[in-house]
Coordinates of C-alpha atoms and ligand atoms in Angstrom, one line a residue:
X7 CA 0.0 0.0 0.0
X8 CA 1.6 3.2 -1.2
X9 CA 0.5 5.9 1.1
X10 CA 2.0 8.8 -0.9
X11 CA 0.2 7.6 -4.1
X12 CA -3.1 7.1 -2.2
X13 CA -2.6 10.7 -0.7
X14 CA -2.0 12.2 -4.1
X15 CA -5.1 10.3 -5.4
X16 CA -7.3 11.7 -2.6
X17 CA -6.1 15.2 -3.3
X18 CA -6.7 14.8 -7.0
X19 CA -10.3 13.5 -6.5
X20 CA -11.0 16.3 -4.1
X21 CA -9.9 18.9 -6.5
X22 CA -12.0 17.3 -9.3
X23 CA -15.0 18.0 -6.9
X24 CA -13.8 21.5 -6.6
X25 CA -13.5 21.3 -2.8
X26 CA -10.8 22.7 -0.5
X27 CA -9.3 20.7 2.3
X28 CA -11.4 22.3 4.7
X29 CA -14.6 21.7 2.7
X30 CA -13.8 18.0 2.5
X31 CA -12.8 18.0 6.2
X32 CA -16.2 19.5 7.1
X33 CA -18.1 16.9 5.2
X34 CA -16.3 14.2 7.0
X35 CA -16.5 15.9 10.4
X36 CA -12.8 15.8 11.0
X37 CA -10.0 18.4 11.1
X38 CA -8.2 20.0 8.0
X39 CA -4.9 18.8 9.4
X40 CA -6.1 15.1 9.1
X41 CA -6.9 15.8 5.2
X42 CA -3.6 17.4 4.8
X43 CA -1.8 14.5 6.5
X44 CA -3.6 12.0 4.2
X45 CA -2.9 14.0 1.0
X46 CA 0.9 14.2 1.8
X47 CA 1.0 10.5 2.6
X48 CA 1.8 11.1 6.3
X49 CA -1.2 9.1 7.5
X50 CA -4.1 7.0 6.3
X51 CA -7.8 7.7 6.9
X52 CA -9.3 5.8 9.9
X53 CA -11.1 2.5 9.0
X54 CA -14.4 4.2 9.8
X55 CA -13.7 7.0 7.3
X56 CA -13.0 4.7 4.3
X57 CA -16.4 4.4 3.0
X58 CA -17.7 7.9 3.7
X59 CA -14.6 9.2 2.0
X60 CA -15.1 6.9 -1.1
X61 CA -18.8 7.9 -1.4
X62 CA -17.9 11.7 -1.2
X63 CA -15.2 11.2 -3.7
X64 CA -17.2 9.0 -6.0
X65 CA -14.6 6.3 -6.0
X66 CA -14.5 2.7 -4.9
X67 CA -12.7 1.2 -2.0
X68 CA -10.4 -0.7 -4.4
X69 CA -9.6 2.6 -6.1
X70 CA -8.8 4.2 -2.8
X71 CA -6.4 1.4 -1.8
X72 CA -4.9 1.3 -5.3
X73 CA -4.5 5.1 -5.3
X74 CA -5.9 5.3 -8.9
X75 CA -8.9 4.9 -11.0
X76 CA -9.4 1.3 -12.1
X77 CA -10.7 0.5 -15.6
X78 CA -13.6 -1.8 -15.9
X79 CA -11.8 -4.4 -17.7
X80 CA -8.9 -4.5 -15.2
X81 CA -11.2 -4.8 -12.2
X82 CA -10.7 -8.4 -11.2
X83 CA -7.0 -8.4 -11.7
X84 CA -6.6 -5.1 -9.9
X85 CA -9.1 -6.0 -7.1
X86 CA -6.9 -9.1 -6.3
X87 CA -3.6 -7.1 -6.1
X88 CA -5.3 -4.5 -3.9
X89 CA -6.8 -7.1 -1.7
X90 CA -3.4 -8.7 -1.1
X91 CA -2.0 -5.5 -0.3
X92 CA -4.6 -4.6 2.2
X93 CA -4.4 -8.1 3.8
X94 CA -0.6 -7.9 4.2
X95 CA -0.6 -4.4 5.5
X96 CA -3.7 -4.3 7.6
X97 CA -3.5 -7.8 9.0
X98 CA 0.3 -8.2 8.8
X99 CA 2.4 -10.8 7.4
X100 CA 5.0 -11.9 9.9
X101 CA 4.5 -14.9 12.0
X102 CA 5.7 -13.5 15.3
X103 CA 3.8 -14.9 18.3
X104 CA 2.8 -12.3 20.9
X105 CA 3.6 -13.8 24.3
X106 CA 0.8 -13.8 26.7
X107 CA 2.1 -14.9 30.1
X108 CA 0.6 -16.7 33.0
X109 CA -3.0 -17.9 33.4
X110 CA -6.0 -16.2 31.6
X111 CA -7.1 -13.2 33.7
X112 CA -10.8 -12.9 34.4
X113 CA -11.0 -9.5 32.7
X114 CA -10.5 -9.7 28.9
X115 CA -10.0 -5.9 28.8
X116 CA -8.6 -3.6 31.4
X117 CA -8.6 0.2 30.7
X118 CA -6.6 2.1 33.4
X119 CA -6.5 5.9 33.5
X120 CA -6.4 6.3 29.8
X121 CA -6.4 9.7 28.0
X122 CA -6.0 10.7 24.5
X123 CA -5.1 14.3 23.4
X124 CA -5.1 15.3 19.8
X125 CA -2.6 18.0 19.1
X126 CA -2.4 20.7 16.4
X127 CA -6.1 20.9 15.9
X128 CA -6.7 24.3 13.9
X129 CA -8.9 27.0 15.3
X130 CA -12.6 26.7 14.8
X131 CA -12.9 23.1 15.9
X132 CA -13.8 23.8 19.6
X133 CA -10.2 23.1 20.6
X134 CA -8.4 24.8 23.5
X135 CA -4.7 25.4 23.0
X136 CA -4.8 23.9 19.6
X137 CA -5.6 20.5 21.2
X138 CA -8.6 18.3 22.0
X139 CA -8.7 16.0 25.0
X140 CA -10.9 13.4 23.3
X141 CA -10.6 10.7 26.1
X142 CA -10.1 11.9 29.6
X143 CA -8.7 9.6 32.3
X144 CA -11.0 6.6 31.6
X145 CA -10.9 3.3 33.6
X146 CA -13.0 0.2 33.3
X147 CA -12.8 -3.5 33.0
X148 CA -14.7 -6.0 30.7
X149 CA -15.0 -9.6 32.2
X150 CA -14.9 -12.5 29.9
X151 CA -18.2 -13.2 28.3
X152 CA -19.9 -9.9 28.8
X153 CA -21.6 -7.6 26.3
X154 CA -20.7 -4.1 27.2
X155 CA -22.0 -0.8 25.4
X156 CA -20.4 2.6 25.5
X157 CA -23.0 5.3 24.9
X158 CA -22.5 9.0 24.4
X159 CA -23.4 11.8 22.1
X160 CA -21.4 12.4 18.9
X161 CA -18.0 13.8 19.7
X162 CA -17.9 12.3 23.2
X163 CA -14.9 10.4 22.5
X164 CA -16.4 6.8 21.8
X165 CA -14.7 6.1 18.5
X166 CA -11.3 7.5 19.9
X167 CA -11.6 5.1 22.8
X168 CA -12.3 2.1 20.6
X169 CA -9.4 2.9 18.4
X170 CA -7.1 3.0 21.3
X171 CA -8.4 -0.4 22.5
X172 CA -8.1 -1.7 18.9
X173 CA -4.3 -0.7 18.8
X174 CA -5.2 1.6 15.8
X175 CA -4.2 4.7 17.8
X176 CA -2.0 5.2 21.0
X177 CA -3.1 6.8 24.3
X178 CA -1.4 9.8 25.5
X179 CA -1.6 8.4 29.1
X180 CA -2.7 5.3 30.9
X181 CA -2.5 1.6 30.2
X182 CA -4.7 -0.9 28.2
X183 CA -4.4 -4.6 28.8
X184 CA -6.1 -7.2 26.6
X185 CA -6.0 -10.8 28.1
X186 CA -3.4 -9.5 30.4
X187 CA -1.1 -8.1 27.9
X188 CA -0.3 -4.3 28.0
X189 CA -0.8 -3.4 24.4
X190 CA 1.8 -0.6 24.7
X191 CA 4.4 -3.2 25.0
X192 CA 3.6 -4.7 21.7
X193 CA 6.2 -3.8 19.1
X194 CA 4.9 -1.9 16.1
X195 CA 5.7 -4.7 13.7
X196 CA 3.7 -7.2 16.0
X197 CA 0.6 -5.1 16.2
X198 CA -1.0 -6.5 13.1
X199 CA -0.4 -10.0 14.3
X200 CA -2.0 -9.1 17.7
X201 CA -5.0 -7.7 16.1
X202 CA -5.4 -10.8 13.9
X203 CA -5.1 -13.2 16.9
X204 CA -6.9 -11.4 19.6
X205 CA -9.5 -8.8 18.2
X206 CA -12.6 -9.0 16.0
X207 CA -13.8 -5.8 14.3
X208 CA -17.4 -5.0 13.2
X209 CA -17.3 -1.5 12.1
X210 CA -20.2 0.0 10.0
X211 CA -21.4 -1.9 6.9
X212 CA -18.5 -1.1 4.8
X213 CA -16.0 -3.6 6.1
X214 CA -16.6 -6.4 3.6
X215 CA -14.3 -6.8 0.6
X216 CA -16.6 -6.1 -2.4
X217 CA -14.7 -8.4 -4.8
X218 CA -15.0 -11.4 -2.6
X219 CA -18.1 -13.5 -1.9
X220 CA -19.6 -13.7 1.6
X221 CA -17.9 -17.1 2.0
X222 CA -14.6 -15.7 0.9
X223 CA -14.9 -12.8 3.2
X224 CA -15.4 -15.0 6.2
X225 CA -12.8 -17.6 5.0
X226 CA -10.2 -14.8 4.6
X227 CA -10.1 -14.3 8.3
X228 CA -9.2 -17.9 8.9
X229 CA -6.7 -18.0 6.0
X230 CA -4.7 -15.1 7.5
X231 CA -4.8 -17.0 11.0
X232 CA -3.3 -20.0 9.4
X233 CA -6.2 -22.4 9.8
X234 CA -5.7 -25.6 7.8
X235 CA -7.3 -25.6 4.4
X236 CA -9.6 -28.6 5.2
X237 CA -11.0 -27.0 8.4
X238 CA -11.9 -23.7 6.8
X239 CA -15.1 -24.9 5.0
X240 CA -16.8 -26.6 7.9
X241 CA -15.9 -23.6 10.2
X242 CA -17.4 -21.0 7.8
X243 CA -20.5 -23.2 7.2
X244 CA -21.1 -23.7 11.0
X245 CA -20.8 -20.0 11.9
X246 CA -23.0 -19.1 8.8
X247 CA -25.7 -21.4 10.0
X248 CA -25.6 -19.9 13.5
X249 CA -26.1 -16.4 12.0
X250 CA -28.7 -17.4 9.5
X251 CA -26.5 -16.5 6.4
X252 CA -25.9 -20.1 4.9
X253 CA -28.0 -19.2 1.8
X254 CA -26.1 -16.1 0.8
X255 CA -22.6 -17.6 1.2
X256 CA -22.0 -17.6 -2.6
X257 CA -23.2 -14.0 -3.1
X258 CA -21.2 -10.9 -3.3
X259 CA -21.7 -8.2 -0.7
X260 CA -23.5 -5.9 -3.1
X261 CA -26.1 -8.6 -3.7
X262 CA -27.3 -8.9 -0.1
X263 CA -29.0 -6.6 2.3
X264 CA -27.3 -4.3 4.8
X265 CA -28.4 -6.5 7.7
X266 CA -27.0 -9.7 6.0
X267 CA -23.7 -7.8 5.3
X268 CA -23.4 -7.0 9.0
X269 CA -24.1 -10.6 10.0
X270 CA -21.4 -11.5 7.6
X271 CA -19.0 -9.0 9.2
X272 CA -20.1 -10.6 12.6
X273 CA -19.4 -14.1 11.3
X274 CA -16.0 -13.0 10.1
X275 CA -15.2 -11.4 13.4
X276 CA -16.3 -14.4 15.5
X277 CA -15.1 -17.3 13.5
X278 CA -11.5 -16.7 14.5
X279 CA -12.6 -16.7 18.1
X280 CA -11.2 -13.4 19.2
X281 CA -10.6 -12.4 22.8
X282 CA -12.8 -9.4 22.2
X283 CA -15.2 -8.2 19.5
X284 CA -15.0 -4.5 18.9
X285 CA -18.0 -2.9 17.2
X286 CA -18.4 0.8 16.3
X287 CA -22.0 1.9 15.8
X288 CA -22.7 -1.5 14.1
X289 CA -26.4 -0.7 13.6
X290 CA -25.9 2.8 12.4
X291 CA -26.6 2.0 8.8
X292 CA -29.4 -0.6 9.3
X293 CA -33.2 -0.4 9.3
X294 CA -34.7 -1.3 12.8
X295 CA -35.6 -4.9 11.7
X296 CA -32.0 -5.6 10.6
X297 CA -30.6 -3.7 13.6
X298 CA -32.7 -5.9 16.0
X299 CA -31.4 -9.1 14.2
X300 CA -27.8 -8.1 14.6
X301 CA -28.1 -7.1 18.2
X302 CA -29.9 -10.4 18.9
X303 CA -27.0 -12.1 17.3
X304 CA -24.5 -10.3 19.6
X305 CA -26.6 -11.1 22.6
X306 CA -26.7 -14.8 21.6
X307 CA -23.0 -15.0 20.9
X308 CA -22.2 -13.5 24.3
X309 CA -24.8 -15.7 26.1
X310 CA -24.3 -19.1 24.3
X311 CA -20.6 -18.8 23.3
X312 CA -19.2 -16.6 26.0
X313 CA -18.0 -14.1 23.3
X314 CA -16.8 -10.8 24.9
X315 CA -18.2 -7.8 23.1
X316 CA -17.6 -4.1 23.4
X317 CA -20.1 -2.1 21.3
X318 CA -20.2 1.7 20.8
X319 CA -23.6 3.2 20.1
X320 CA -25.6 6.3 20.6
X321 CA -28.9 4.4 20.1
X322 CA -30.8 3.5 23.3
X323 CA -32.5 0.5 21.7
X324 CA -29.1 -0.9 20.6
X325 CA -27.8 -0.3 24.1
X326 CA -30.7 -2.2 25.8
X327 CA -29.4 -5.4 24.5
X328 CA -26.1 -5.1 26.5
X329 CA -25.4 -6.4 30.0
X330 CA -23.8 -3.2 31.0
X331 CA -23.5 0.4 29.7
X332 CA -20.9 2.9 30.3
X333 CA -21.9 6.5 29.6
X334 CA -19.3 8.9 28.0
X335 CA -19.6 12.7 27.9
X336 CA -16.8 15.0 27.0
X337 CA -14.2 12.3 27.0
X338 CA -15.1 11.0 30.4
X339 CA -17.1 8.0 31.7
X340 CA -19.7 9.8 33.8
X341 CA -21.8 6.8 34.8
X342 CA -22.3 3.0 34.4
X343 CA -25.5 0.9 34.5
X344 CA -25.9 -2.9 34.9
X345 CA -28.8 -4.7 33.4
X346 CA -28.9 -7.5 36.0
X347 CA -32.0 -9.6 35.7
X348 CA -33.9 -6.8 34.1
X349 CA -36.0 -7.2 30.8
X350 CA -34.8 -5.3 27.8
X351 CA -37.8 -2.9 28.1
X352 CA -37.1 -2.1 31.8
X353 CA -33.4 -1.6 30.9
X354 CA -34.3 0.7 28.0
X355 CA -36.2 2.9 30.4
X356 CA -33.2 2.9 32.9
X357 CA -30.9 4.0 30.2
X358 CA -33.1 6.8 29.1
X359 CA -33.4 8.1 32.6
X360 CA -29.7 7.9 33.1
X361 CA -29.1 9.9 29.9
X362 CA -31.4 12.6 31.2
X363 CA -29.8 12.7 34.5
X364 CA -26.3 13.0 32.9
X365 CA -27.5 15.8 30.6
X366 CA -29.4 17.6 33.3
X367 CA -26.9 17.4 36.1
X368 CA -23.6 17.1 34.5
X369 CA -22.2 19.9 36.8
X370 CA -22.5 17.7 39.9
X371 CA -22.1 14.3 38.2
X372 CA -18.5 13.8 39.1
X373 CA -19.2 13.2 42.7
X374 CA -22.2 10.9 42.0
X375 CA -20.3 8.5 39.6
X376 CA -20.7 4.8 40.6
X377 CA -19.0 2.7 38.0
Ligands
LIG2 P1 -17.6 10.0 19.0 O1 -17.1 8.7 18.4 O2 -18.1 9.7 20.3 O3 -18.5 10.8 18.1 P2 -14.8 10.8 18.6 O4 -14.0 9.9 19.3 O5 -14.8 10.6 17.1 O6 -16.2 10.9 19.2 O7 -14.3 12.3 18.8 C1 -14.0 12.9 20.1 C2 -13.4 14.2 20.0 O8 -12.0 14.0 19.4 C3 -14.1 15.2 19.0 O9 -13.9 16.5 19.6 C4 -13.3 15.1 17.6 O10 -13.5 16.3 17.0 C5 -12.0 14.9 18.2 N1 -11.1 14.0 17.2 C6 -11.5 12.8 16.8 N2 -10.5 12.3 15.9 C7 -9.6 13.3 15.8 C8 -8.3 13.4 15.0 N3 -8.0 12.4 14.3 N4 -7.7 14.6 15.1 C9 -8.3 15.5 15.9 N5 -9.3 15.5 16.7 C10 -10.0 14.4 16.6
LIG3 MG1 -17.7 7.7 16.5

């Protein structure tokens, strides 16, 4: 993956649209600085921005990764090339084992006094001293087998926190441990391997590779995890059956519904049996029926397969499927709520009440926190 080429391509597409860097930044809800960094090849867009960026620029994901327009007749050949590139870059290609010492700790995830400050934010973005404290001294634990939601308004720091846990971004302060391993101790070149072995991602609907069938998308996760060829098919078929997508395995992502795509992404995340599944607004692009189906799937995976799931959402309905909710505001965790034996409906009402309380009494909330 050639970042400089991709950057120049983004810049060219933006200019074709007649937009300034600021105008593109505004459409994506990010800083001008971020656009400038991409265009000069100093950084790549966040995963969650790939699809919105492509839609705005009128290009495909393959074209973005290739850093050029792809002619119709070259599509297949180019798509495979790009795919290999993405796989080796994003998922890594070294075989190094990450050592996890001792016995398995009861908490899959431990977040301890974690903060993240973004520097050099230009004026006009609500930043003080040119910087934004996106995550402010956050601590919590997630026990094995639980389904935890993080709620908060847009801009409260949810995605940033998830990116820190996903090893996509680094905290300014504090420690994050996944299965007992402090992720700050993982060398850069082993991070991809760590993600591959320990984490499952379900980010919005755009995380399937369009040139692969649903089956291939799920199988790919196993291939890169060096699962033997003979075991791949039964594993994919078994998870597809659990998630009700057996009938669409041979279809391409564009041939299936948004809900089916999400369940495919879910299958891909779960099939490798990760320590924790991280989901960022997974129902954001779904209608309410498909959203409920996906949430039901998460709840089932957690209940019956002891999958550990951390889901970011601003939707109360989605949150009501969780066992526990952490409420974020201005980068801080202001409160937490456990579902206990409550029904979804009762938990829904509790969540609404808690949000009202946080919004109404945020000035005294710090003393009242009971996480
Ligand atoms: P949420 O996911 O809850 O909407 P984010 O984590 O995306 O919130 O953003 C939290 C804050 O951090 C916002 O003020 C946002 O503008 C800022 N922010 C997010 N990403 C960046 C970045 N790459 N550079 C600078 N500021 C950022
Ligand atoms: Mg977000």
